[in-house]
Amino acid sequence: MISINNEHFRRAALEIGQSGENDTLPYDIDASFIRDKAEELSEICFRLFQDIDARRPQNAARFLNELTIGSERLLVPVGSHGFRITTKINPFWNLYLNGLGFAIAEANEGNRSDRVHSYRLSTNGNDLFDKTRSWRTYKEATIQEPALENDGCVVVQTDISSFYEHIYHHRLENAVDDLAPDNSTVATQIDRILSKLSSGRSFGLPVGGQCARVLAEVLMTPIDASLSDAGIVWHRFVDDFTLICNSQQDAYAALSILSNSLADYGLSLNRTKTTTLSAKHYREYIAVQLGQGDETTVALRELDLHFDPYSDAAQAQYEELKKSFDAIDIQFLLELEKDKSQPDAFVMAQIGRALKFQKPQVAAQLCATLLDPNNLDSFRASWSKILRGVYAVRANEEFEAVFEQIDDLLDRLPAATPHLLMPEANTLHFLRAIRFRRTEARGRFVRQVYDQSPSSSVRRACIDCWKHWKDRASFMRLRNQWQNLSTDEQRMLWMAAGEFGDDGTHARNQLRATLAGSWRLGFEANNAASFGGCYRDWVQENG
């Protein structure tokens, strides 16, 4: 049964501080703000929840309908040729939604089948999900099934078509309401917030945030149960299903049952991605997917490179991971991927994560290969992983000897690969990587991007560059356009003001009185703690 308290919002704040607000986008400074002000913000969230939950569901819905829940849709590449929309949610509402998600995940976890491998609730500290459960462990579980030993065994691989985009809010509302006590407004709150984030549409989950993952799993829980009730041997990871059947006839019947179960919730299978294999061919196929038999990449594939810089043993973990690469030739593995028509996405992600554990000259050589315009088009599906890795190197003073080499490589990209900077998510990753040093080329690029981009998130990232560069001319230009800036841009410029001496101090003094009105979220009581007030205090505490 869903039971929400202050601790759910506090844990959500700490998790955001560790993982970021949206895993398709670069880590934003707002995530650090949410982490540092976890206590104050969780209290604001919980008071808001209590206020809404004390109302009747109809009145709660009306109250939420009257609020502005800010968000922005951004384009993110998927694979070599595809794109999808991710949602950048206002940081307060992202925290509020994730706090509800923590409580919903707790209430639903006991209902979930062991055959589900995606987004299992963690019992470890502030993590929401168990990091030991992954797509890899899902595939490994399928090949351990005893049914694969049966003569004539047939394995079906399939997935749900446009899963997150097609989740119907009303079906989801009912699924959440089944977990809630009588007269709870949790389901109503989820439904109304999702409607706001979907621009009034009654379907679709915001891609990139943690709560969306929880909600998707809640919707799938009764569908999973229907497969088990039908006696099907199955495994699932998010929208990917593996059905293990005794014959072709049983496979056809299992697909029929799955299709009917999904249809009850407005979902359908992707016909182009549904394949049937014999047990022998399935094992061989999975061995290739998992890199088994590929001795060149097996060590890299199996290395856990998720490093927590906030851990009490962070330095020891870092040194241990550096030693792990003594026997792994990353450059050789990268050359192998470069020669493939479709580089392995997981190997490329591991290479990106591995950059910060290399010696400086090795890291620079790897960056030269990764950022070579002749290679980047082949690596375009891994742009975010590559730029995250480059950022981690450029942000670490241990690599200072190669900073100039990496900066030169980055400066070539806008002219050499402009098409790769068209999706907003790619631009955000690039802006974060170049913010450490101003060059003439970067100055022109950032000014052009700011003036031409319709995205508030992209313009905010440009302001972050000007803040790091101490670009006084750009600061003064934007200070004089304050009333025309989005709230998110205003908050970044407010922070940037601390870099500009008297000009910044005067700007803050002149604008301070406007903050209470322009940064209000629409529900705060007068003289009560507010999101905007917490942000203003946090900026002052951090200079």
PDB file of C-alpha atoms in Angstrom, residues 21 43 57 72 78-79 95 118 152 161 168 174 178 204 230 242 257 282-283 305 309 312 377 410 413 460 476 500:
ATOM      1  CA  GLU A  21      17.633  14.749 -13.282  1.00  0.00           C
ATOM      2  CA  GLU A  43       9.796  19.497   3.449  1.00  0.00           C
ATOM      3  CA  PRO A  57      -9.689  13.632  -5.787  1.00  0.00           C
ATOM      4  CA  GLU A  72      10.732  21.204 -22.254  1.00  0.00           C
ATOM      5  CA  VAL A  78      18.680   6.803 -30.597  1.00  0.00           C
ATOM      6  CA  GLY A  79      20.864   4.338 -32.458  1.00  0.00           C
ATOM      7  CA  LEU A  95      11.822  16.070  -7.497  1.00  0.00           C
ATOM      8  CA  SER A 118      14.304  -4.011 -15.144  1.00  0.00           C
ATOM      9  CA  GLY A 152      11.996 -28.641 -30.259  1.00  0.00           C
ATOM     10  CA  SER A 161       6.072  -0.803 -29.991  1.00  0.00           C
ATOM     11  CA  TYR A 168      -2.401   5.529 -21.570  1.00  0.00           C
ATOM     12  CA  ASN A 174      -6.079   2.829 -12.254  1.00  0.00           C
ATOM     13  CA  ASP A 178      -4.906  -0.220  -6.938  1.00  0.00           C
ATOM     14  CA  GLY A 204       2.879   9.133 -22.952  1.00  0.00           C
ATOM     15  CA  ALA A 230      -1.060 -18.753 -18.623  1.00  0.00           C
ATOM     16  CA  THR A 242      11.773 -13.360 -24.218  1.00  0.00           C
ATOM     17  CA  ILE A 257      -1.639 -14.300 -25.155  1.00  0.00           C
ATOM     18  CA  TYR A 282      19.208 -18.479 -29.484  1.00  0.00           C
ATOM     19  CA  ARG A 283      22.181 -19.468 -27.302  1.00  0.00           C
ATOM     20  CA  LEU A 305      32.713   1.311 -14.290  1.00  0.00           C
ATOM     21  CA  PRO A 309      32.477  10.257  -6.514  1.00  0.00           C
ATOM     22  CA  ASP A 312      33.184   7.478   1.470  1.00  0.00           C
ATOM     23  CA  ASP A 377      29.847   9.893 -37.908  1.00  0.00           C
ATOM     24  CA  LEU A 410      36.669  19.877 -29.545  1.00  0.00           C
ATOM     25  CA  LEU A 413      33.660  19.781 -34.298  1.00  0.00           C
ATOM     26  CA  ARG A 460      20.865  28.070 -20.155  1.00  0.00           C
ATOM     27  CA  MET A 476      25.779  42.515 -19.164  1.00  0.00           C
ATOM     28  CA  PHE A 500      31.336  39.531 -12.180  1.00  0.00           C
TER      29      PHE A 500
END
